[in-house]
Amino acid sequence: MKKNLAIIGFGLTGQRFFSHLKINNKVHISKIIVKKRRKIFFKGENICGTSKDIKNLNNLHGVIIATTIKTSFKYAEFFLKKKIPILIEKPFCQTVLQSKKLFNLFKKKRSSFLINYSDLYDPKYIKIISKGLKKIKNIETVRADYGNNRILYSNKKKFYPIQNWISHPVSVFLSICGDIKKFKVLNYEIKKKNNLIYEKVQIKLFKKKLNLIFNFSNFPSYKNRKIKIIGERGVLKFNSYDKNDNYILLKKKEPINSKITSIDNILNLFIKNIFRKKIVSNIDTGIKEHLLSTNILKKISMIRKKIKT
């Protein structure tokens, strides 16, 4: 029997989820919720609705929340209260208080809550970490480089590029190194051109004797999404944008490949556990990531204000 899913939000991320789900014969897409009603067809039926239709969604087995940061919390809270399994795009809320509310509600309701940290669910990354960390022995350096100029950030919306991207590297560092609390902003640049915002950031994270650095930029011609881990005996490399640049390097280079994409992997995990009626969640990671990301963004905001003055 097919499981009924709804998608909340139909921007780039919502459309990506829809394109993968509509060819999945295990699910039926009951409704796609948007701001203004329009025509979105699934198997000959217009399944588009607005927020007014949410309360009338019956017999729902799961929901994918792919809205903006301003509305993600209210939808997550609504469906958690109904104990409907949730797959939510990051950032999954705006404030630390909201993240704690969702965590407490999750503990009370015990319903699946998966945050789409896409790198952590990339099969190439999973293989590299699971096979490589023990082989390279003691980690010395982790460097992350992120960003591209595909998505445009309007100055009018006051939503800065680093706000959209920061959870990617932070979630990766937490998965590799465990809990991290201290950091330092080594460099920050901002440019505004044609009402668009461009940022370049370098952050140092502190964990024991490890050298942890991540760089972000959406400056033109900049396209990066890669992690390099240097250990005592070798190197691990993950590159989300280049399938041929993923490997474990000891005495010889071992290429790491996968035909399964990150979005397929997390959707399969989400749907499989709906059928099994098992709870799956990474909200513990979400709380830690959101707290560290929020503190970094606060510091960057202070630097940004000084630049303006």
mmCIF file of C-alpha atoms in Angstrom:
data_model
loop_
_atom_site.group_PDB
_atom_site.id
_atom_site.type_symbol
_atom_site.label_atom_id
_atom_site.label_comp_id
_atom_site.label_asym_id
_atom_site.label_seq_id
_atom_site.Cartn_x
_atom_site.Cartn_y
_atom_site.Cartn_z
ATOM 1 C CA MET A 1 0.000 0.000 0.000
ATOM 2 C CA LYS A 2 1.362 3.419 -0.950
ATOM 3 C CA LYS A 3 2.098 5.979 1.739
ATOM 4 C CA ASN A 4 0.655 9.483 1.497
ATOM 5 C CA LEU A 5 3.148 12.347 1.648
ATOM 6 C CA ALA A 6 2.772 16.126 1.485
ATOM 7 C CA ILE A 7 5.377 18.711 0.508
ATOM 8 C CA ILE A 8 5.308 22.105 2.223
ATOM 9 C CA GLY A 9 7.069 24.690 0.061
ATOM 10 C CA PHE A 10 7.847 24.518 -3.629
ATOM 11 C CA GLY A 11 11.029 26.487 -4.172
ATOM 12 C CA LEU A 12 14.181 24.883 -5.559
ATOM 13 C CA THR A 13 14.381 22.340 -2.733
ATOM 14 C CA GLY A 14 10.692 21.479 -2.784
ATOM 15 C CA GLN A 15 10.851 20.972 -6.544
ATOM 16 C CA ARG A 16 13.871 18.675 -6.170
ATOM 17 C CA PHE A 17 12.026 16.522 -3.654
ATOM 18 C CA PHE A 18 8.967 16.422 -5.937
ATOM 19 C CA SER A 19 11.000 15.354 -8.983
ATOM 20 C CA HIS A 20 12.407 12.397 -7.030
ATOM 21 C CA LEU A 21 9.161 11.419 -5.296
ATOM 22 C CA LYS A 22 6.901 11.489 -8.337
ATOM 23 C CA ILE A 23 8.770 8.515 -9.820
ATOM 24 C CA ASN A 24 8.722 6.571 -6.553
ATOM 25 C CA ASN A 25 6.023 3.903 -6.774
ATOM 26 C CA LYS A 26 5.889 3.497 -2.983
ATOM 27 C CA VAL A 27 4.390 6.913 -2.278
ATOM 28 C CA HIS A 28 1.439 9.062 -3.260
ATOM 29 C CA ILE A 29 1.881 12.847 -3.114
ATOM 30 C CA SER A 30 -1.340 14.092 -1.566
ATOM 31 C CA LYS A 31 -0.696 17.817 -1.575
ATOM 32 C CA ILE A 32 1.941 20.468 -2.254
ATOM 33 C CA ILE A 33 1.477 23.587 -0.137
ATOM 34 C CA VAL A 34 2.510 26.995 -1.543
ATOM 35 C CA LYS A 35 1.775 30.662 -0.764
ATOM 36 C CA LYS A 36 -0.463 31.287 -3.764
ATOM 37 C CA ARG A 37 -2.539 28.569 -5.359
ATOM 38 C CA ARG A 38 -1.435 27.471 -8.834
ATOM 39 C CA LYS A 39 -1.380 24.354 -10.965
ATOM 40 C CA ILE A 40 0.981 21.548 -9.934
ATOM 41 C CA PHE A 41 -0.055 18.224 -11.406
ATOM 42 C CA PHE A 42 0.660 14.732 -10.130
ATOM 43 C CA LYS A 43 -0.836 11.835 -12.084
ATOM 44 C CA GLY A 44 -3.344 14.105 -13.797
ATOM 45 C CA GLU A 45 -4.546 15.819 -10.611
ATOM 46 C CA ASN A 46 -3.810 19.362 -9.471
ATOM 47 C CA ILE A 47 -2.393 18.767 -5.985
ATOM 48 C CA CYS A 48 -1.493 22.381 -5.203
ATOM 49 C CA GLY A 49 -2.898 23.943 -2.059
ATOM 50 C CA THR A 50 -2.216 26.762 0.398
ATOM 51 C CA SER A 51 -1.681 26.915 4.149
ATOM 52 C CA LYS A 52 -5.465 26.908 4.595
ATOM 53 C CA ASP A 53 -5.530 23.315 3.328
ATOM 54 C CA ILE A 54 -3.059 21.939 5.871
ATOM 55 C CA LYS A 55 -5.644 21.286 8.594
ATOM 56 C CA ASN A 56 -7.634 19.204 6.119
ATOM 57 C CA LEU A 57 -4.784 16.845 5.236
ATOM 58 C CA ASN A 58 -6.096 13.480 6.347
ATOM 59 C CA ASN A 59 -4.487 10.040 6.314
ATOM 60 C CA LEU A 60 -1.027 11.566 5.955
ATOM 61 C CA HIS A 61 1.950 9.270 6.611
ATOM 62 C CA GLY A 62 4.754 11.805 6.260
ATOM 63 C CA VAL A 63 5.542 15.412 5.386
ATOM 64 C CA ILE A 64 8.503 17.128 3.746
ATOM 65 C CA ILE A 65 9.022 20.715 4.912
ATOM 66 C CA ALA A 66 10.986 22.756 2.381
ATOM 67 C CA THR A 67 9.874 26.284 3.253
ATOM 68 C CA THR A 68 11.900 29.351 4.135
ATOM 69 C CA ILE A 69 13.485 29.698 7.562
ATOM 70 C CA LYS A 70 10.701 32.102 8.586
ATOM 71 C CA THR A 71 7.962 29.456 8.421
ATOM 72 C CA SER A 72 9.750 26.131 8.912
ATOM 73 C CA PHE A 73 9.338 26.139 12.707
ATOM 74 C CA LYS A 74 5.555 26.580 12.738
ATOM 75 C CA TYR A 75 5.059 23.727 10.262
ATOM 76 C CA ALA A 76 7.499 21.457 12.109
ATOM 77 C CA GLU A 77 5.723 22.149 15.400
ATOM 78 C CA PHE A 78 2.287 21.538 13.833
ATOM 79 C CA PHE A 79 3.160 18.137 12.358
ATOM 80 C CA LEU A 80 5.215 17.000 15.368
ATOM 81 C CA LYS A 81 2.161 17.568 17.553
ATOM 82 C CA LYS A 82 0.231 15.295 15.192
ATOM 83 C CA LYS A 83 3.039 12.690 15.353
ATOM 84 C CA ILE A 84 3.443 12.757 11.562
ATOM 85 C CA PRO A 85 7.006 11.859 10.424
ATOM 86 C CA ILE A 86 8.936 14.904 9.217
ATOM 87 C CA LEU A 87 11.783 15.393 6.739
ATOM 88 C CA ILE A 88 12.796 19.049 6.958
ATOM 89 C CA GLU A 89 15.221 21.186 4.990
ATOM 90 C CA LYS A 90 17.840 23.116 6.926
ATOM 91 C CA PRO A 91 17.991 25.636 8.492
ATOM 92 C CA PHE A 92 15.069 24.046 10.331
ATOM 93 C CA CYS A 93 14.281 27.026 12.598
ATOM 94 C CA GLN A 94 15.323 30.603 13.331
ATOM 95 C CA THR A 95 16.222 30.736 17.017
ATOM 96 C CA VAL A 96 17.855 28.552 19.660
ATOM 97 C CA LEU A 97 14.598 28.732 21.640
ATOM 98 C CA GLN A 98 12.687 27.303 18.667
ATOM 99 C CA SER A 99 15.185 24.448 18.264
ATOM 100 C CA LYS A 100 14.844 23.570 21.963
ATOM 101 C CA LYS A 101 11.040 23.628 21.685
ATOM 102 C CA LEU A 102 11.167 21.210 18.765
ATOM 103 C CA PHE A 103 13.606 18.957 20.626
ATOM 104 C CA ASN A 104 11.362 18.822 23.715
ATOM 105 C CA LEU A 105 8.316 18.205 21.539
ATOM 106 C CA PHE A 106 10.150 15.409 19.726
ATOM 107 C CA LYS A 107 11.002 13.721 23.036
ATOM 108 C CA LYS A 108 7.351 13.972 24.076
ATOM 109 C CA LYS A 109 5.737 12.821 20.809
ATOM 110 C CA ARG A 110 8.454 10.378 19.599
ATOM 111 C CA SER A 111 7.879 10.802 15.875
ATOM 112 C CA SER A 112 10.500 10.761 13.101
ATOM 113 C CA PHE A 113 12.299 14.064 12.596
ATOM 114 C CA LEU A 114 15.005 14.115 9.921
ATOM 115 C CA ILE A 115 16.940 17.257 9.011
ATOM 116 C CA ASN A 116 18.309 17.219 5.481
ATOM 117 C CA TYR A 117 22.040 17.642 6.090
ATOM 118 C CA SER A 118 22.707 16.605 2.523
ATOM 119 C CA ASP A 119 26.460 15.987 2.840
ATOM 120 C CA LEU A 120 25.987 13.649 5.802
ATOM 121 C CA TYR A 121 23.591 11.534 3.710
ATOM 122 C CA ASP A 122 25.743 11.496 0.588
ATOM 123 C CA PRO A 123 26.739 7.820 0.085
ATOM 124 C CA LYS A 124 30.237 8.910 -1.008
ATOM 125 C CA TYR A 125 30.761 10.825 2.232
ATOM 126 C CA ILE A 126 29.383 7.926 4.290
ATOM 127 C CA LYS A 127 31.760 5.464 2.596
ATOM 128 C CA ILE A 128 34.770 7.765 2.976
ATOM 129 C CA ILE A 129 34.149 8.341 6.684
ATOM 130 C CA SER A 130 33.160 4.770 7.592
ATOM 131 C CA LYS A 131 36.096 3.194 5.697
ATOM 132 C CA GLY A 132 38.717 5.913 5.960
ATOM 133 C CA LEU A 133 38.779 7.455 9.438
ATOM 134 C CA LYS A 134 40.303 4.416 11.138
ATOM 135 C CA LYS A 135 42.809 3.928 8.315
ATOM 136 C CA ILE A 136 44.304 7.435 8.396
ATOM 137 C CA LYS A 137 44.662 7.264 12.188
ATOM 138 C CA ASN A 138 44.834 10.427 14.290
ATOM 139 C CA ILE A 139 43.156 13.386 12.553
ATOM 140 C CA GLU A 140 45.359 16.473 12.322
ATOM 141 C CA THR A 141 43.504 18.830 9.971
ATOM 142 C CA VAL A 142 39.990 19.174 8.589
ATOM 143 C CA ARG A 143 39.386 21.800 5.910
ATOM 144 C CA ALA A 144 36.017 22.560 4.339
ATOM 145 C CA ASP A 145 35.403 24.793 1.310
ATOM 146 C CA TYR A 146 31.814 25.698 0.451
ATOM 147 C CA GLY A 147 29.766 27.994 -1.751
ATOM 148 C CA ASN A 148 28.676 28.855 -5.263
ATOM 149 C CA ASN A 149 27.002 31.734 -7.070
ATOM 150 C CA ARG A 150 24.093 29.743 -8.516
ATOM 151 C CA ILE A 151 21.609 31.025 -5.923
ATOM 152 C CA LEU A 152 21.189 34.813 -5.885
ATOM 153 C CA TYR A 153 20.657 36.657 -2.603
ATOM 154 C CA SER A 154 18.686 39.884 -2.879
ATOM 155 C CA ASN A 155 19.664 42.816 -0.702
ATOM 156 C CA LYS A 156 15.949 43.558 -0.180
ATOM 157 C CA LYS A 157 15.300 40.257 1.638
ATOM 158 C CA LYS A 158 18.188 40.745 4.093
ATOM 159 C CA PHE A 159 18.926 37.018 4.013
ATOM 160 C CA TYR A 160 22.668 36.638 3.764
ATOM 161 C CA PRO A 161 24.371 33.814 1.811
ATOM 162 C CA ILE A 162 26.249 32.490 4.851
ATOM 163 C CA GLN A 163 22.907 32.047 6.649
ATOM 164 C CA ASN A 164 21.826 29.611 3.975
ATOM 165 C CA TRP A 165 25.114 27.707 3.817
ATOM 166 C CA ILE A 166 26.585 27.578 7.298
ATOM 167 C CA SER A 167 24.781 24.434 8.479
ATOM 168 C CA HIS A 168 26.548 22.388 5.763
ATOM 169 C CA PRO A 169 30.129 22.734 7.035
ATOM 170 C CA VAL A 170 29.104 22.928 10.695
ATOM 171 C CA SER A 171 27.163 19.646 10.522
ATOM 172 C CA VAL A 172 30.145 17.977 8.827
ATOM 173 C CA PHE A 173 32.629 19.192 11.455
ATOM 174 C CA LEU A 174 30.323 17.985 14.235
ATOM 175 C CA SER A 175 29.971 14.563 12.603
ATOM 176 C CA ILE A 176 33.758 14.176 12.331
ATOM 177 C CA CYS A 177 34.994 15.842 15.530
ATOM 178 C CA GLY A 178 32.103 15.656 17.987
ATOM 179 C CA ASP A 179 30.817 18.620 19.960
ATOM 180 C CA ILE A 180 32.450 21.990 19.163
ATOM 181 C CA LYS A 181 31.768 25.225 21.008
ATOM 182 C CA LYS A 182 34.657 27.625 20.351
ATOM 183 C CA PHE A 183 35.389 29.380 17.067
ATOM 184 C CA LYS A 184 37.011 32.477 15.591
ATOM 185 C CA VAL A 185 36.123 34.470 12.475
ATOM 186 C CA LEU A 186 39.467 34.857 10.708
ATOM 187 C CA ASN A 187 38.213 36.815 7.723
ATOM 188 C CA TYR A 188 34.968 38.395 6.497
ATOM 189 C CA GLU A 189 34.226 40.302 3.296
ATOM 190 C CA ILE A 190 30.945 41.535 1.896
ATOM 191 C CA LYS A 191 30.095 43.101 -1.450
ATOM 192 C CA LYS A 192 26.815 44.348 -2.851
ATOM 193 C CA LYS A 193 26.319 44.652 -6.580
ATOM 194 C CA ASN A 194 23.115 45.090 -8.589
ATOM 195 C CA ASN A 195 21.088 44.654 -5.366
ATOM 196 C CA LEU A 196 22.711 41.265 -4.731
ATOM 197 C CA ILE A 197 24.784 40.212 -1.716
ATOM 198 C CA TYR A 198 28.147 38.424 -1.949
ATOM 199 C CA GLU A 199 30.077 37.172 1.082
ATOM 200 C CA LYS A 200 33.456 35.573 1.754
ATOM 201 C CA VAL A 201 34.079 34.055 5.201
ATOM 202 C CA GLN A 202 36.842 32.055 6.887
ATOM 203 C CA ILE A 203 36.176 30.405 10.257
ATOM 204 C CA LYS A 204 38.504 28.535 12.605
ATOM 205 C CA LEU A 205 36.935 25.984 14.970
ATOM 206 C CA PHE A 206 38.619 24.782 18.146
ATOM 207 C CA LYS A 207 38.709 21.142 19.230
ATOM 208 C CA LYS A 208 41.684 19.795 21.219
ATOM 209 C CA LYS A 209 44.803 20.037 19.018
ATOM 210 C CA LEU A 210 42.961 19.760 15.703
ATOM 211 C CA ASN A 211 43.354 22.324 12.930
ATOM 212 C CA LEU A 212 39.778 22.987 11.788
ATOM 213 C CA ILE A 213 39.105 25.580 9.067
ATOM 214 C CA PHE A 214 36.156 26.262 6.802
ATOM 215 C CA ASN A 215 35.823 28.754 3.990
ATOM 216 C CA PHE A 216 32.647 30.015 2.363
ATOM 217 C CA SER A 217 32.134 32.274 -0.633
ATOM 218 C CA ASN A 218 29.418 33.003 -3.149
ATOM 219 C CA PHE A 219 31.622 35.466 -5.024
ATOM 220 C CA PRO A 220 31.293 35.007 -8.816
ATOM 221 C CA SER A 221 33.131 32.027 -10.318
ATOM 222 C CA TYR A 222 33.435 30.430 -6.874
ATOM 223 C CA LYS A 223 32.096 26.857 -6.747
ATOM 224 C CA ASN A 224 33.153 24.563 -3.931
ATOM 225 C CA ARG A 225 31.654 21.885 -1.754
ATOM 226 C CA LYS A 226 34.481 19.749 -0.483
ATOM 227 C CA ILE A 227 36.031 18.356 2.680
ATOM 228 C CA LYS A 228 39.664 17.353 3.151
ATOM 229 C CA ILE A 229 40.692 15.364 6.222
ATOM 230 C CA ILE A 230 44.415 14.921 6.879
ATOM 231 C CA GLY A 231 45.448 12.206 9.312
ATOM 232 C CA GLU A 232 48.660 10.726 10.596
ATOM 233 C CA ARG A 233 48.755 8.057 7.870
ATOM 234 C CA GLY A 234 46.697 9.432 5.017
ATOM 235 C CA VAL A 235 44.118 11.784 3.518
ATOM 236 C CA LEU A 236 40.358 11.627 2.933
ATOM 237 C CA LYS A 237 38.675 13.773 0.272
ATOM 238 C CA PHE A 238 34.965 14.377 -0.271
ATOM 239 C CA ASN A 239 33.736 16.576 -3.121
ATOM 240 C CA SER A 240 29.996 16.872 -3.598
ATOM 241 C CA TYR A 241 30.355 18.783 -6.879
ATOM 242 C CA ASP A 242 32.867 16.451 -8.543
ATOM 243 C CA LYS A 243 32.130 12.714 -8.445
ATOM 244 C CA ASN A 244 35.705 11.937 -9.567
ATOM 245 C CA ASP A 245 37.313 13.788 -6.644
ATOM 246 C CA ASN A 246 36.310 11.477 -3.783
ATOM 247 C CA TYR A 247 38.934 9.152 -2.352
ATOM 248 C CA ILE A 248 40.856 7.554 0.495
ATOM 249 C CA LEU A 249 44.603 8.141 0.125
ATOM 250 C CA LEU A 250 47.056 5.975 2.052
ATOM 251 C CA LYS A 251 49.976 4.503 0.119
ATOM 252 C CA LYS A 252 47.597 4.299 -2.850
ATOM 253 C CA LYS A 253 44.550 6.336 -3.809
ATOM 254 C CA GLU A 254 41.245 4.452 -3.478
ATOM 255 C CA PRO A 255 38.475 6.183 -5.481
ATOM 256 C CA ILE A 256 35.056 6.290 -3.824
ATOM 257 C CA ASN A 257 31.961 6.264 -6.027
ATOM 258 C CA SER A 258 28.202 5.905 -5.714
ATOM 259 C CA LYS A 259 25.314 5.961 -8.156
ATOM 260 C CA ILE A 260 22.899 6.930 -5.385
ATOM 261 C CA THR A 261 22.503 10.643 -4.700
ATOM 262 C CA SER A 262 22.212 12.263 -1.300
ATOM 263 C CA ILE A 263 18.568 13.218 -1.814
ATOM 264 C CA ASP A 264 17.660 9.685 -2.909
ATOM 265 C CA ASN A 265 19.451 8.272 0.116
ATOM 266 C CA ILE A 266 17.662 10.412 2.691
ATOM 267 C CA LEU A 267 14.284 9.941 0.968
ATOM 268 C CA ASN A 268 14.774 6.169 0.955
ATOM 269 C CA LEU A 269 15.647 6.264 4.667
ATOM 270 C CA PHE A 270 12.615 8.432 5.444
ATOM 271 C CA ILE A 271 10.149 6.346 3.447
ATOM 272 C CA LYS A 272 11.566 2.982 4.564
ATOM 273 C CA ASN A 273 11.049 3.880 8.209
ATOM 274 C CA ILE A 274 7.508 5.110 7.537
ATOM 275 C CA PHE A 275 6.692 1.626 6.242
ATOM 276 C CA ARG A 276 8.470 0.003 9.191
ATOM 277 C CA LYS A 277 6.797 2.401 11.634
ATOM 278 C CA LYS A 278 10.206 3.088 13.164
ATOM 279 C CA ILE A 279 11.391 6.406 14.531
ATOM 280 C CA VAL A 280 14.445 7.900 12.824
ATOM 281 C CA SER A 281 15.895 11.241 13.860
ATOM 282 C CA ASN A 282 19.028 13.384 13.794
ATOM 283 C CA ILE A 283 17.569 16.182 15.913
ATOM 284 C CA ASP A 284 20.403 15.736 18.458
ATOM 285 C CA THR A 285 22.857 16.789 15.746
ATOM 286 C CA GLY A 286 20.406 19.505 14.720
ATOM 287 C CA ILE A 287 20.412 21.101 18.167
ATOM 288 C CA LYS A 288 24.229 21.200 18.320
ATOM 289 C CA GLU A 289 24.543 22.445 14.731
ATOM 290 C CA HIS A 290 21.931 25.148 15.205
ATOM 291 C CA LEU A 291 23.525 26.453 18.409
ATOM 292 C CA LEU A 292 27.032 26.660 16.926
ATOM 293 C CA SER A 293 25.765 28.096 13.626
ATOM 294 C CA THR A 294 23.690 30.705 15.467
ATOM 295 C CA ASN A 295 26.680 31.833 17.545
ATOM 296 C CA ILE A 296 28.859 32.108 14.435
ATOM 297 C CA LEU A 297 26.169 34.095 12.602
ATOM 298 C CA LYS A 298 25.820 36.467 15.571
ATOM 299 C CA LYS A 299 29.546 37.154 15.485
ATOM 300 C CA ILE A 300 29.479 37.713 11.718
ATOM 301 C CA SER A 301 26.516 40.068 12.133
ATOM 302 C CA MET A 302 28.543 42.150 14.607
ATOM 303 C CA ILE A 303 31.447 42.312 12.140
ATOM 304 C CA ARG A 304 29.043 43.245 9.341
ATOM 305 C CA LYS A 305 27.649 46.152 11.355
ATOM 306 C CA LYS A 306 31.157 47.471 12.042
ATOM 307 C CA ILE A 307 31.891 47.375 8.316
ATOM 308 C CA LYS A 308 28.753 49.452 7.631
ATOM 309 C CA THR A 309 29.692 52.066 10.190
#
